Amino acid sequence: MTFEDLPSVWQSDRERAPDPEAVLAAAVEQSRALEKTVRGRDRLETVASLAMVPLFAASAAMTTSTVARTGAVILTVACLVIPLRLRAARLLFDANGRDGELRAFLRSERERVAAQARLLRTVLWWYLLPLGVGVVMLFGGGAQSWPLSLGYAAFVTVFYAWLYRLNQRAVAEHLKPRLVELDSLLSGL
Amino acid sequence: MKGVMPAPADAFLELVRSHGPRLLRLASGYARAEDRRDLVQQMWLAIWRALPGFRGDAALSTWAYRIAINTAVSHVRKDVRRREQAAASAPEPVAPGGRDERAILEEFLEALGPVDRAAMALYLEGLAASDIGAVLGATEGAVAVRLSRIKALFKQRYLGSER
């Protein structure tokens, strides 16, 4: 066997030809299921956020505490802005078509992973801090006892610190290695 | 393929007829038997979803190979641990005599990196260097150099240095 014989060895392996109608039916069904999942995810995210907006807006209108009102306003704005930010990011993440040359695909994949890593690295500023500060101010401003407010603030801080850590770990353990791998593939092309 | 484009379903059915066995072989270079079916289905799903956007800038065959290779390379990246294990158990140089040639070929493909594997799989499918370049986004010369390197590696591993 020589290197030049390999294509005939390879092509002599007569894999059973798939049934075109069955492949089409499976592709159509999977495509519909995928679109349904994406639509459902977007709808759930939007409804959940919009449902919270009137609650926080009402809290801002009704409370007599300036601190609580400020917290409620922060939360109202956050509930409007965060889903938009997530949706914009997801549009970029989902947009990577596979019909380009491998080099173009890998570049676009790298951009996508880098954007995802940026989003998680900055999660403190656009997600955790507004929500964390908002809930602490809303609860603390309306609470009668300062030890309770302090305890709640401590709990929120610890919980959000844990969320922050999870996000950074995801960057370090999943996204960074993928970036290194994509760089290696691109440099090898 | 510029000009009249058949309805997506017709074009898709035609692609499955003409490329079905090719994509199955291609998948065998990137996935073990138990994952192969899943990978091939992913390839067809990606082709189906991309078909409405096909503008005819490249031949339908080249376009389909691009999607198949990009899907296969993504599939490999999802399973880094398995590849690391495969690399760790890379075979010792062996003589081909007495072994199934197809098994040797699959073993050799598995030991290659994803890009080399793509170039080799397309070569095995009988594509010319220029067509392989059109799929990978590389020049014909770069593909020729890559194939030459892969050939040397194959000879060193399986045929002995004298050939």
GROMACS .gro file of C-alpha atoms in nm:
model
  352
    1MET     CA    1   0.000   0.000   0.000
    2THR     CA    2   0.140   0.340  -0.097
    3PHE     CA    3   0.018   0.686  -0.008
    4GLU     CA    4  -0.130   0.719  -0.357
    5ASP     CA    5  -0.336   0.402  -0.298
    6LEU     CA    6  -0.507   0.553   0.003
    7PRO     CA    7  -0.792   0.734  -0.180
    8SER     CA    8  -0.902   0.409  -0.343
    9VAL     CA    9  -0.880   0.226  -0.008
   10TRP     CA   10  -1.084   0.505   0.150
   11GLN     CA   11  -1.348   0.520  -0.124
   12SER     CA   12  -1.378   0.143  -0.149
   13ASP     CA   13  -1.542   0.150   0.189
   14ARG     CA   14  -1.899   0.148   0.067
   15GLU     CA   15  -2.091   0.305   0.349
   16ARG     CA   16  -2.460   0.241   0.304
   17ALA     CA   17  -2.606   0.543   0.123
   18PRO     CA   18  -2.856   0.722   0.348
   19ASP     CA   19  -3.221   0.748   0.249
   20PRO     CA   20  -3.247   1.110   0.122
   21GLU     CA   21  -3.611   1.148   0.228
   22ALA     CA   22  -3.530   1.030   0.580
   23VAL     CA   23  -3.230   1.263   0.606
   24LEU     CA   24  -3.445   1.554   0.487
   25ALA     CA   25  -3.724   1.470   0.730
   26ALA     CA   26  -3.476   1.451   1.021
   27ALA     CA   27  -3.311   1.780   0.923
   28VAL     CA   28  -3.646   1.960   0.895
   29GLU     CA   29  -3.763   1.822   1.228
   30GLN     CA   30  -3.438   1.908   1.409
   31SER     CA   31  -3.432   2.253   1.255
   32ARG     CA   32  -3.788   2.322   1.374
   33ALA     CA   33  -3.706   2.192   1.722
   34LEU     CA   34  -3.397   2.412   1.737
   35GLU     CA   35  -3.591   2.721   1.631
   36LYS     CA   36  -3.864   2.642   1.884
   37THR     CA   37  -3.605   2.611   2.161
   38VAL     CA   38  -3.440   2.941   2.068
   39ARG     CA   39  -3.776   3.122   2.046
   40GLY     CA   40  -3.885   2.971   2.379
   41ARG     CA   41  -3.561   3.075   2.548
   42ASP     CA   42  -3.589   3.435   2.421
   43ARG     CA   43  -3.957   3.456   2.514
   44LEU     CA   44  -3.897   3.323   2.866
   45GLU     CA   45  -3.614   3.566   2.925
   46THR     CA   46  -3.816   3.864   2.798
   47VAL     CA   47  -4.134   3.773   2.989
   48ALA     CA   48  -3.942   3.710   3.312
   49SER     CA   49  -3.769   4.047   3.288
   50LEU     CA   50  -4.076   4.242   3.184
   51ALA     CA   51  -4.280   4.082   3.462
   52MET     CA   52  -4.036   4.221   3.718
   53VAL     CA   53  -4.036   4.575   3.576
   54PRO     CA   54  -4.386   4.673   3.702
   55LEU     CA   55  -4.308   4.524   4.044
   56PHE     CA   56  -3.992   4.727   4.088
   57ALA     CA   57  -4.148   5.037   3.930
   58ALA     CA   58  -4.442   5.010   4.172
   59SER     CA   59  -4.199   4.972   4.464
   60ALA     CA   60  -4.017   5.286   4.348
   61ALA     CA   61  -4.346   5.477   4.335
   62MET     CA   62  -4.483   5.358   4.668
   63THR     CA   63  -4.186   5.352   4.904
   64THR     CA   64  -4.114   5.651   5.127
   65SER     CA   65  -3.746   5.564   5.163
   66THR     CA   66  -3.507   5.738   4.923
   67VAL     CA   67  -3.260   5.448   4.949
   68ALA     CA   68  -3.529   5.190   4.869
   69ARG     CA   69  -3.660   5.404   4.581
   70THR     CA   70  -3.311   5.436   4.436
   71GLY     CA   71  -3.269   5.057   4.463
   72ALA     CA   72  -3.605   4.998   4.292
   73VAL     CA   73  -3.516   5.237   4.010
   74ILE     CA   74  -3.179   5.062   3.961
   75LEU     CA   75  -3.356   4.725   3.947
   76THR     CA   76  -3.620   4.855   3.702
   77VAL     CA   77  -3.352   4.986   3.467
   78ALA     CA   78  -3.146   4.666   3.509
   79CYS     CA   79  -3.449   4.450   3.420
   80LEU     CA   80  -3.488   4.646   3.098
   81VAL     CA   81  -3.122   4.668   3.001
   82ILE     CA   82  -2.985   4.323   3.098
   83PRO     CA   83  -3.213   4.120   2.864
   84LEU     CA   84  -3.126   4.355   2.578
   85ARG     CA   85  -2.757   4.304   2.647
   86LEU     CA   86  -2.797   3.927   2.666
   87ARG     CA   87  -3.002   3.923   2.348
   88ALA     CA   88  -2.748   4.134   2.157
   89ALA     CA   89  -2.470   3.902   2.272
   90ARG     CA   90  -2.671   3.595   2.177
   91LEU     CA   91  -2.737   3.730   1.829
   92LEU     CA   92  -2.360   3.747   1.783
   93PHE     CA   93  -2.311   3.402   1.936
   94ASP     CA   94  -2.578   3.242   1.719
   95ALA     CA   95  -2.474   3.418   1.400
   96ASN     CA   96  -2.168   3.207   1.322
   97GLY     CA   97  -2.256   3.037   0.994
   98ARG     CA   98  -2.074   2.723   0.889
   99ASP     CA   99  -2.077   2.770   0.516
  100GLY     CA  100  -1.752   2.969   0.488
  101GLU     CA  101  -1.397   2.845   0.437
  102LEU     CA  102  -1.249   2.674   0.742
  103ARG     CA  103  -1.016   2.969   0.801
  104ALA     CA  104  -1.306   3.219   0.799
  105PHE     CA  105  -1.514   2.987   1.017
  106LEU     CA  106  -1.236   2.954   1.275
  107ARG     CA  107  -1.179   3.330   1.280
  108SER     CA  108  -1.546   3.396   1.332
  109GLU     CA  109  -1.560   3.123   1.596
  110ARG     CA  110  -1.267   3.288   1.773
  111GLU     CA  111  -1.447   3.623   1.769
  112ARG     CA  112  -1.755   3.459   1.909
  113VAL     CA  113  -1.566   3.288   2.194
  114ALA     CA  114  -1.370   3.607   2.270
  115ALA     CA  115  -1.696   3.805   2.289
  116GLN     CA  116  -1.843   3.543   2.520
  117ALA     CA  117  -1.533   3.564   2.741
  118ARG     CA  118  -1.556   3.946   2.750
  119LEU     CA  119  -1.921   3.923   2.849
  120LEU     CA  120  -1.840   3.693   3.141
  121ARG     CA  121  -1.529   3.885   3.248
  122THR     CA  122  -1.733   4.205   3.277
  123VAL     CA  123  -2.038   4.035   3.432
  124LEU     CA  124  -1.975   4.225   3.755
  125TRP     CA  125  -2.045   4.561   3.593
  126TRP     CA  126  -2.345   4.493   3.376
  127TYR     CA  127  -2.521   4.218   3.570
  128LEU     CA  128  -2.410   4.145   3.925
  129LEU     CA  129  -2.345   4.497   4.054
  130PRO     CA  130  -2.670   4.659   3.934
  131LEU     CA  131  -2.882   4.370   4.059
  132GLY     CA  132  -2.685   4.326   4.383
  133VAL     CA  133  -2.678   4.696   4.473
  134GLY     CA  134  -3.043   4.730   4.368
  135VAL     CA  135  -3.177   4.450   4.588
  136VAL     CA  136  -2.965   4.551   4.886
  137MET     CA  137  -3.084   4.913   4.864
  138LEU     CA  138  -3.447   4.812   4.808
  139PHE     CA  139  -3.446   4.571   5.100
  140GLY     CA  140  -3.220   4.777   5.326
  141GLY     CA  141  -3.409   5.102   5.265
  142GLY     CA  142  -3.740   4.945   5.355
  143ALA     CA  143  -3.621   4.730   5.647
  144GLN     CA  144  -3.689   4.836   6.004
  145SER     CA  145  -3.374   4.690   6.156
  146TRP     CA  146  -3.021   4.770   6.044
  147PRO     CA  147  -2.872   4.434   6.163
  148LEU     CA  148  -3.124   4.263   5.936
  149SER     CA  149  -3.024   4.492   5.646
  150LEU     CA  150  -2.658   4.427   5.719
  151GLY     CA  151  -2.716   4.050   5.730
  152TYR     CA  152  -2.907   4.063   5.402
  153ALA     CA  153  -2.633   4.273   5.240
  154ALA     CA  154  -2.374   4.019   5.358
  155PHE     CA  155  -2.577   3.730   5.218
  156VAL     CA  156  -2.625   3.906   4.882
  157THR     CA  157  -2.254   3.991   4.867
  158VAL     CA  158  -2.148   3.633   4.934
  159PHE     CA  159  -2.403   3.495   4.684
  160TYR     CA  160  -2.302   3.739   4.410
  161ALA     CA  161  -1.932   3.680   4.480
  162TRP     CA  162  -2.000   3.310   4.427
  163LEU     CA  163  -2.180   3.387   4.098
  164TYR     CA  164  -1.888   3.606   3.991
  165ARG     CA  165  -1.645   3.328   4.071
  166LEU     CA  166  -1.850   3.077   3.869
  167ASN     CA  167  -1.841   3.309   3.569
  168GLN     CA  168  -1.466   3.363   3.594
  169ARG     CA  169  -1.411   2.991   3.633
  170ALA     CA  170  -1.611   2.930   3.316
  171VAL     CA  171  -1.383   3.174   3.134
  172ALA     CA  172  -1.068   3.010   3.269
  173GLU     CA  173  -1.173   2.648   3.228
  174HIS     CA  174  -1.373   2.655   2.905
  175LEU     CA  175  -1.334   2.973   2.702
  176LYS     CA  176  -0.960   3.039   2.744
  177PRO     CA  177  -0.860   2.686   2.639
  178ARG     CA  178  -1.093   2.715   2.339
  179LEU     CA  179  -0.930   3.044   2.241
  180VAL     CA  180  -0.584   2.887   2.267
  181GLU     CA  181  -0.701   2.591   2.059
  182LEU     CA  182  -0.858   2.814   1.794
  183ASP     CA  183  -0.540   3.025   1.779
  184SER     CA  184  -0.339   2.709   1.734
  185LEU     CA  185  -0.568   2.586   1.455
  186LEU     CA  186  -0.556   2.924   1.282
  187SER     CA  187  -0.180   2.950   1.305
  188GLY     CA  188  -0.153   2.600   1.160
  189LEU     CA  189  -0.361   2.683   0.855
  190MET     CA  190  -2.429   2.657  -0.978
  191LYS     CA  191  -2.490   3.027  -1.042
  192GLY     CA  192  -2.828   3.111  -1.183
  193VAL     CA  193  -3.134   2.900  -1.125
  194MET     CA  194  -3.133   2.742  -0.780
  195PRO     CA  195  -3.373   2.457  -0.718
  196ALA     CA  196  -3.605   2.469  -0.419
  197PRO     CA  197  -3.413   2.398  -0.095
  198ALA     CA  198  -3.574   2.056  -0.046
  199ASP     CA  199  -3.488   1.944  -0.400
  200ALA     CA  200  -3.132   2.073  -0.374
  201PHE     CA  201  -3.096   1.908  -0.035
  202LEU     CA  202  -3.223   1.572  -0.161
  203GLU     CA  203  -2.983   1.594  -0.453
  204LEU     CA  204  -2.695   1.668  -0.214
  205VAL     CA  205  -2.783   1.371   0.006
  206ARG     CA  206  -2.789   1.147  -0.301
  207SER     CA  207  -2.457   1.273  -0.433
  208HIS     CA  208  -2.274   1.331  -0.104
  209GLY     CA  209  -2.439   1.093   0.144
  210PRO     CA  210  -2.166   0.827   0.141
  211ARG     CA  211  -1.893   1.095   0.122
  212LEU     CA  212  -2.015   1.267   0.436
  213LEU     CA  213  -2.039   0.934   0.614
  214ARG     CA  214  -1.676   0.863   0.525
  215LEU     CA  215  -1.575   1.214   0.626
  216ALA     CA  216  -1.746   1.168   0.963
  217SER     CA  217  -1.556   0.845   1.016
  218GLY     CA  218  -1.238   1.052   1.014
  219TYR     CA  219  -1.368   1.269   1.299
  220ALA     CA  220  -1.589   1.052   1.516
  221ARG     CA  221  -1.584   0.705   1.653
  222ALA     CA  222  -1.849   0.461   1.537
  223GLU     CA  223  -2.085   0.540   1.825
  224ASP     CA  224  -2.080   0.917   1.752
  225ARG     CA  225  -2.062   0.898   1.373
  226ARG     CA  226  -2.436   0.896   1.310
  227ASP     CA  227  -2.480   1.199   1.534
  228LEU     CA  228  -2.202   1.390   1.358
  229VAL     CA  229  -2.341   1.314   1.012
  230GLN     CA  230  -2.684   1.431   1.123
  231GLN     CA  231  -2.528   1.752   1.255
  232MET     CA  232  -2.365   1.803   0.915
  233TRP     CA  233  -2.695   1.756   0.731
  234LEU     CA  234  -2.876   1.981   0.977
  235ALA     CA  235  -2.616   2.257   0.925
  236ILE     CA  236  -2.644   2.213   0.546
  237TRP     CA  237  -3.023   2.229   0.557
  238ARG     CA  238  -3.020   2.545   0.773
  239ALA     CA  239  -2.759   2.714   0.553
  240LEU     CA  240  -2.915   2.614   0.220
  241PRO     CA  241  -3.149   2.916   0.185
  242GLY     CA  242  -2.839   3.139   0.212
  243PHE     CA  243  -2.646   2.955  -0.061
  244ARG     CA  244  -2.557   3.220  -0.318
  245GLY     CA  245  -2.367   3.006  -0.563
  246ASP     CA  246  -2.031   3.178  -0.502
  247ALA     CA  247  -1.875   2.832  -0.484
  248ALA     CA  248  -1.980   2.498  -0.630
  249LEU     CA  249  -2.253   2.333  -0.425
  250SER     CA  250  -2.017   2.045  -0.359
  251THR     CA  251  -1.741   2.274  -0.222
  252TRP     CA  252  -2.000   2.459  -0.014
  253ALA     CA  253  -2.131   2.132   0.133
  254TYR     CA  254  -1.778   2.014   0.211
  255ARG     CA  255  -1.710   2.344   0.389
  256ILE     CA  256  -2.009   2.297   0.615
  257ALA     CA  257  -1.924   1.932   0.676
  258ILE     CA  258  -1.561   2.009   0.764
  259ASN     CA  259  -1.652   2.307   0.985
  260THR     CA  260  -1.907   2.092   1.167
  261ALA     CA  261  -1.656   1.809   1.202
  262VAL     CA  262  -1.383   2.039   1.338
  263SER     CA  263  -1.632   2.184   1.589
  264HIS     CA  264  -1.728   1.831   1.688
  265VAL     CA  265  -1.364   1.748   1.757
  266ARG     CA  266  -1.318   2.060   1.969
  267LYS     CA  267  -1.614   1.965   2.186
  268ASP     CA  268  -1.437   1.650   2.290
  269VAL     CA  269  -1.088   1.760   2.383
  270ARG     CA  270  -1.040   1.489   2.642
  271ARG     CA  271  -1.108   1.211   2.395
  272ARG     CA  272  -0.859   1.358   2.150
  273GLU     CA  273  -0.600   1.389   2.422
  274GLN     CA  274  -0.653   1.025   2.508
  275ALA     CA  275  -0.622   0.933   2.141
  276ALA     CA  276  -0.300   1.133   2.115
  277ALA     CA  277  -0.164   0.972   2.429
  278SER     CA  278  -0.227   0.631   2.280
  279ALA     CA  279  -0.088   0.721   1.937
  280PRO     CA  280   0.023   0.403   1.773
  281GLU     CA  281   0.378   0.291   1.739
  282PRO     CA  282   0.510   0.268   1.383
  283VAL     CA  283   0.386  -0.055   1.231
  284ALA     CA  284   0.415  -0.234   0.903
  285PRO     CA  285   0.089  -0.250   0.712
  286GLY     CA  286   0.117  -0.617   0.630
  287GLY     CA  287  -0.150  -0.831   0.793
  288ARG     CA  288  -0.362  -0.540   0.904
  289ASP     CA  289  -0.679  -0.405   0.755
  290GLU     CA  290  -0.581  -0.111   0.534
  291ARG     CA  291  -0.894   0.078   0.622
  292ALA     CA  292  -0.819   0.038   0.995
  293ILE     CA  293  -0.465   0.168   0.940
  294LEU     CA  294  -0.605   0.467   0.755
  295GLU     CA  295  -0.856   0.548   1.028
  296GLU     CA  296  -0.585   0.514   1.291
  297PHE     CA  297  -0.360   0.749   1.095
  298LEU     CA  298  -0.640   1.005   1.052
  299GLU     CA  299  -0.715   0.998   1.422
  300ALA     CA  300  -0.355   1.081   1.505
  301LEU     CA  301  -0.364   1.395   1.285
  302GLY     CA  302  -0.469   1.740   1.407
  303PRO     CA  303  -0.813   1.866   1.295
  304VAL     CA  304  -0.682   2.075   1.003
  305ASP     CA  305  -0.445   1.809   0.872
  306ARG     CA  306  -0.725   1.559   0.910
  307ALA     CA  307  -0.956   1.781   0.704
  308ALA     CA  308  -0.696   1.817   0.429
  309MET     CA  309  -0.628   1.443   0.432
  310ALA     CA  310  -0.997   1.346   0.434
  311LEU     CA  311  -1.064   1.571   0.135
  312TYR     CA  312  -0.759   1.428  -0.044
  313LEU     CA  313  -0.894   1.079   0.023
  314GLU     CA  314  -1.225   1.186  -0.128
  315GLY     CA  315  -1.035   1.268  -0.444
  316LEU     CA  316  -1.047   1.647  -0.431
  317ALA     CA  317  -0.771   1.838  -0.608
  318ALA     CA  318  -0.540   2.064  -0.404
  319SER     CA  319  -0.719   2.374  -0.539
  320ASP     CA  320  -1.057   2.238  -0.425
  321ILE     CA  321  -0.918   2.144  -0.084
  322GLY     CA  322  -0.783   2.499  -0.061
  323ALA     CA  323  -1.129   2.636  -0.141
  324VAL     CA  324  -1.272   2.440   0.150
  325LEU     CA  325  -0.999   2.524   0.399
  326GLY     CA  326  -0.927   2.882   0.294
  327ALA     CA  327  -0.570   2.803   0.195
  328THR     CA  328  -0.378   2.841  -0.129
  329GLU     CA  329  -0.319   2.546  -0.358
  330GLY     CA  330   0.052   2.564  -0.274
  331ALA     CA  331  -0.012   2.558   0.099
  332VAL     CA  332  -0.236   2.253   0.056
  333ALA     CA  333   0.031   2.078  -0.151
  334VAL     CA  334   0.292   2.144   0.119
  335ARG     CA  335   0.054   2.018   0.388
  336LEU     CA  336  -0.026   1.700   0.195
  337SER     CA  337   0.340   1.641   0.130
  338ARG     CA  338   0.411   1.666   0.503
  339ILE     CA  339   0.124   1.428   0.580
  340LYS     CA  340   0.254   1.188   0.316
  341ALA     CA  341   0.601   1.191   0.474
  342LEU     CA  342   0.445   1.123   0.812
  343PHE     CA  343   0.243   0.833   0.675
  344LYS     CA  344   0.548   0.683   0.507
  345GLN     CA  345   0.756   0.721   0.820
  346ARG     CA  346   0.491   0.557   1.033
  347TYR     CA  347   0.360   0.281   0.813
  348LEU     CA  348   0.583   0.225   0.514
  349GLY     CA  349   0.931   0.270   0.652
  350SER     CA  350   1.173   0.545   0.551
  351GLU     CA  351   1.303   0.364   0.244
  352ARG     CA  352   0.985   0.424   0.042
   0.00000   0.00000   0.00000
